[in-house]
């Protein structure tokens, strides 16, 4: 957590230096929001922050691509220039081309996990990527913490990790069952916050209680994001020497 906090502050500093003071403003989940045009540009900035913080080789990157946002349903292609209202349709890419881009990025940057690499309705793309990649592939929009979609994703080999949003499925009981279904399939589980959050810390307790090994709760900024991180620290203090840190085994933390 200390490493993450230090890299975050360095990233904020680098963003303001390169893109102007406004780049230090934070978004809904605490992340900085510089005017970046490409994934390569963003990842370079992040790895520079990691390096300048002294953590090269110790920190890995997990991406949330949210690709449903730039999927062209009729053409079944992805518009990487989607922020441009006049984007060139001839430059839209197929899912195979997008998968190649992910693999190329992973050769340059320490990427270990990709969430929603393809659109929620592009099941063929997910299965293709699953067969041809060794990333952790996290289903969020694909599964929406729904048992029916989780079962389909398991059967079609679409992904290998579940983004668990408790208030998306509706009850703690159903959330626990969703995690159990994921574990039974050999998946990883990433317990997640929502964009609109409160200072409730329940998901921190759930992440530890389920032995998830992964939690997505925003940057170390904004009180509703920090609340979860502080709760994890309190849990660690309470557990003492019984606390287990999964580290690089985050995908199979439940088995530790």
Coordinates of C-alpha atoms in Angstrom, one line a residue:
X1 CA 0.0 0.0 0.0
X2 CA 2.9 2.3 0.7
X3 CA 4.4 1.6 -2.7
X4 CA 1.0 2.4 -4.3
X5 CA 0.6 5.7 -2.4
X6 CA 4.2 6.8 -3.2
X7 CA 3.8 6.0 -6.9
X8 CA 0.4 7.8 -7.0
X9 CA 2.0 11.0 -5.7
X10 CA 4.9 10.7 -8.1
X11 CA 2.4 10.1 -11.0
X12 CA 0.4 13.2 -10.0
X13 CA 3.6 15.3 -10.0
X14 CA 4.8 14.0 -13.4
X15 CA 1.3 14.5 -14.9
X16 CA 1.3 18.2 -13.8
X17 CA 4.8 18.7 -15.0
X18 CA 4.1 17.3 -18.4
X19 CA 0.5 18.3 -19.0
X20 CA -0.1 21.4 -16.8
X21 CA -1.5 22.0 -13.4
X22 CA -5.0 20.9 -14.3
X23 CA -3.6 17.4 -15.0
X24 CA -3.3 17.0 -11.2
X25 CA -7.1 17.2 -10.7
X26 CA -8.6 13.9 -9.7
X27 CA -11.5 12.0 -11.2
X28 CA -14.4 10.3 -9.6
X29 CA -12.2 7.4 -8.4
X30 CA -9.2 9.5 -7.4
X31 CA -7.1 9.0 -10.5
X32 CA -5.4 11.9 -12.2
X33 CA -6.8 12.9 -15.6
X34 CA -4.2 14.4 -18.0
X35 CA -5.1 14.9 -21.6
X36 CA -3.6 11.6 -22.8
X37 CA -4.5 10.3 -26.3
X38 CA -3.1 6.7 -26.3
X39 CA -2.7 3.8 -24.0
X40 CA 1.0 3.7 -24.7
X41 CA 1.3 7.3 -23.5
X42 CA -0.5 6.5 -20.3
X43 CA 1.5 3.4 -19.6
X44 CA 4.8 5.3 -20.2
X45 CA 3.7 7.9 -17.6
X46 CA 2.8 5.2 -15.1
X47 CA 6.0 3.2 -15.5
X48 CA 8.0 6.5 -15.2
X49 CA 6.3 7.1 -11.9
X50 CA 7.1 3.5 -10.8
X51 CA 10.8 3.9 -11.8
X52 CA 11.2 7.3 -10.2
X53 CA 9.7 6.0 -7.0
X54 CA 12.3 3.2 -6.9
X55 CA 9.9 0.3 -7.5
X56 CA 10.8 -1.0 -10.9
X57 CA 10.2 -4.8 -10.9
X58 CA 8.2 -4.6 -7.7
X59 CA 5.0 -3.2 -9.1
X60 CA 2.8 -4.7 -11.8
X61 CA 0.0 -3.0 -13.8
X62 CA -3.7 -4.0 -14.1
X63 CA -5.7 -2.2 -16.7
X64 CA -9.4 -1.6 -17.0
X65 CA -10.0 -1.0 -20.7
X66 CA -13.8 -0.6 -20.5
X67 CA -13.9 -1.5 -24.2
X68 CA -17.7 -1.5 -24.5
X69 CA -17.3 2.3 -24.5
X70 CA -15.6 2.2 -27.9
X71 CA -17.1 -0.8 -29.5
X72 CA -19.0 -0.3 -32.8
X73 CA -21.7 -2.9 -32.6
X74 CA -22.8 -2.9 -36.2
X75 CA -19.3 -3.1 -37.6
X76 CA -18.1 -5.4 -34.8
X77 CA -14.9 -3.2 -34.5
X78 CA -13.2 -1.1 -31.9
X79 CA -12.6 2.6 -32.4
X80 CA -9.4 3.5 -30.5
X81 CA -9.9 7.2 -31.5
X82 CA -13.4 7.2 -30.0
X83 CA -12.9 10.6 -28.3
X84 CA -12.7 12.1 -31.7
X85 CA -16.3 12.6 -33.2
X86 CA -14.7 12.4 -36.7
X87 CA -12.7 9.3 -36.1
X88 CA -11.7 7.4 -39.3
X89 CA -13.7 4.2 -39.7
X90 CA -10.9 2.7 -41.8
X91 CA -8.7 2.7 -38.6
X92 CA -11.2 0.9 -36.5
X93 CA -9.7 -2.5 -35.4
X94 CA -11.0 -6.1 -35.2
X95 CA -10.8 -8.0 -31.9
X96 CA -7.9 -9.9 -33.2
X97 CA -6.0 -6.7 -33.9
X98 CA -6.9 -5.3 -30.5
X99 CA -5.7 -8.5 -28.9
X100 CA -2.4 -8.1 -30.7
X101 CA -2.1 -4.6 -29.3
X102 CA -2.6 -5.8 -25.8
X103 CA 0.1 -8.4 -26.2
X104 CA 2.4 -5.8 -27.7
X105 CA 1.8 -3.5 -24.7
X106 CA 2.6 -6.3 -22.3
X107 CA 6.0 -6.8 -24.0
X108 CA 6.8 -3.1 -23.1
X109 CA 5.1 -2.7 -19.7
X110 CA 4.6 -5.0 -16.7
X111 CA 0.9 -5.7 -17.4
X112 CA -0.5 -8.7 -15.6
X113 CA -4.2 -8.1 -15.6
X114 CA -6.7 -6.7 -18.1
X115 CA -10.3 -6.0 -17.2
X116 CA -13.0 -5.8 -19.9
X117 CA -10.5 -6.1 -22.9
X118 CA -13.5 -6.5 -25.2
X119 CA -17.1 -5.4 -25.3
X120 CA -19.7 -7.1 -23.1
X121 CA -21.5 -8.6 -26.2
X122 CA -18.4 -9.7 -28.1
X123 CA -18.2 -13.1 -26.5
X124 CA -16.2 -14.5 -29.5
X125 CA -13.4 -12.0 -28.8
X126 CA -13.2 -12.9 -25.1
X127 CA -12.9 -16.7 -25.9
X128 CA -10.3 -15.9 -28.6
X129 CA -8.2 -13.9 -26.1
X130 CA -8.5 -16.4 -23.4
X131 CA -7.1 -19.2 -25.6
X132 CA -4.2 -17.0 -26.8
X133 CA -3.1 -15.1 -23.6
X134 CA -1.7 -15.7 -20.2
X135 CA -3.0 -12.5 -18.6
X136 CA -5.5 -12.4 -15.8
X137 CA -8.6 -11.6 -17.9
X138 CA -11.2 -9.9 -15.6
X139 CA -14.9 -9.9 -16.5
X140 CA -16.9 -6.9 -15.3
X141 CA -19.3 -5.7 -17.9
X142 CA -19.2 -9.2 -19.3
X143 CA -20.5 -10.9 -16.1
X144 CA -22.0 -8.0 -14.0
X145 CA -21.7 -10.3 -10.9
X146 CA -24.6 -12.3 -12.3
X147 CA -24.6 -16.1 -11.8
X148 CA -26.1 -16.7 -15.3
X149 CA -23.4 -14.7 -17.0
X150 CA -20.7 -16.1 -14.8
X151 CA -21.8 -19.6 -15.7
X152 CA -21.7 -18.7 -19.4
X153 CA -18.3 -17.2 -19.1
X154 CA -17.0 -20.3 -17.4
X155 CA -18.5 -22.6 -20.1
X156 CA -17.3 -20.5 -23.0
X157 CA -13.9 -19.9 -21.4
X158 CA -14.3 -16.2 -21.8
X159 CA -12.2 -15.0 -18.9
X160 CA -10.4 -16.2 -15.8
X161 CA -11.3 -13.7 -13.1
X162 CA -14.4 -12.1 -11.7
X163 CA -14.9 -8.5 -10.7
X164 CA -17.1 -8.8 -7.7
X165 CA -19.4 -5.8 -7.1
X166 CA -21.5 -6.6 -4.1
X167 CA -24.3 -4.1 -4.6
X168 CA -24.5 -5.1 -8.3
X169 CA -25.8 -8.6 -7.5
X170 CA -27.8 -7.2 -4.5
X171 CA -27.0 -9.2 -1.4
X172 CA -24.0 -10.4 0.6
X173 CA -25.2 -14.0 0.2
X174 CA -25.3 -13.8 -3.6
X175 CA -22.0 -12.1 -3.7
X176 CA -20.4 -14.9 -1.7
X177 CA -21.9 -17.5 -3.9
X178 CA -20.6 -15.7 -7.0
X179 CA -17.1 -15.8 -5.6
X180 CA -17.5 -19.5 -4.8
X181 CA -18.6 -20.2 -8.3
X182 CA -15.6 -18.3 -9.6
X183 CA -13.2 -20.1 -7.3
X184 CA -14.6 -23.5 -8.3
X185 CA -13.8 -22.7 -11.9
X186 CA -10.2 -21.8 -11.0
X187 CA -10.8 -18.1 -11.4
X188 CA -9.3 -15.2 -9.5
X189 CA -11.7 -12.7 -7.7
X190 CA -11.2 -9.0 -7.5
X191 CA -13.6 -7.3 -5.1
X192 CA -14.6 -3.9 -6.4
X193 CA -16.0 -0.5 -5.4
X194 CA -18.4 1.4 -7.6
X195 CA -18.0 4.8 -9.3
X196 CA -20.4 6.4 -7.0
X197 CA -19.2 5.4 -3.6
X198 CA -19.8 6.2 0.1
X199 CA -17.4 5.8 3.1
X200 CA -18.8 2.4 3.9
X201 CA -15.9 0.0 4.2
X202 CA -17.7 -3.4 3.8
X203 CA -15.9 -4.4 0.6
X204 CA -12.5 -4.3 2.4
X205 CA -13.9 -6.8 4.9
X206 CA -15.4 -8.9 2.1
X207 CA -12.1 -9.0 0.2
X208 CA -10.2 -10.3 3.2
X209 CA -13.0 -12.6 4.3
X210 CA -13.2 -14.2 0.8
X211 CA -9.4 -14.4 0.6
X212 CA -9.7 -12.7 -2.7
X213 CA -6.2 -11.4 -2.9
X214 CA -7.3 -8.4 -5.0
X215 CA -9.3 -5.3 -4.3
X216 CA -10.1 -2.4 -6.6
X217 CA -11.0 0.6 -4.6
X218 CA -9.6 3.6 -6.3
X219 CA -6.5 5.8 -5.9
X220 CA -5.2 6.8 -2.4
X221 CA -7.2 10.0 -2.6
X222 CA -10.8 11.1 -1.7
X223 CA -12.1 10.0 1.6
X224 CA -14.6 7.4 0.2
X225 CA -11.7 5.6 -1.5
X226 CA -9.2 6.0 1.4
X227 CA -11.8 4.6 3.8
X228 CA -11.4 1.1 2.3
X229 CA -7.6 1.2 2.3
X230 CA -7.6 2.3 6.0
X231 CA -9.9 -0.6 6.8
X232 CA -7.5 -3.0 5.2
X233 CA -4.7 -1.6 7.5
X234 CA -7.0 -2.0 10.5
X235 CA -7.7 -5.6 9.6
X236 CA -3.9 -6.3 9.2
X237 CA -3.3 -4.8 12.6
X238 CA -6.0 -7.0 14.1
X239 CA -4.8 -10.2 12.4
X240 CA -1.2 -9.5 13.2
X241 CA 1.1 -12.4 12.3
X242 CA -1.9 -14.4 11.0
X243 CA -2.3 -11.9 8.1
X244 CA -1.3 -13.4 4.7
X245 CA -0.2 -11.2 1.8
X246 CA -0.7 -12.9 -1.5
X247 CA 1.7 -10.8 -3.5
X248 CA 2.4 -12.4 -6.9
X249 CA 0.0 -15.2 -6.1
X250 CA -2.9 -12.8 -6.1
X251 CA -4.8 -14.9 -8.7
X252 CA -4.8 -18.0 -6.4
X253 CA -4.9 -16.2 -3.0
X254 CA -7.9 -18.3 -1.9
X255 CA -5.6 -21.3 -1.8
X256 CA -2.9 -19.8 0.5

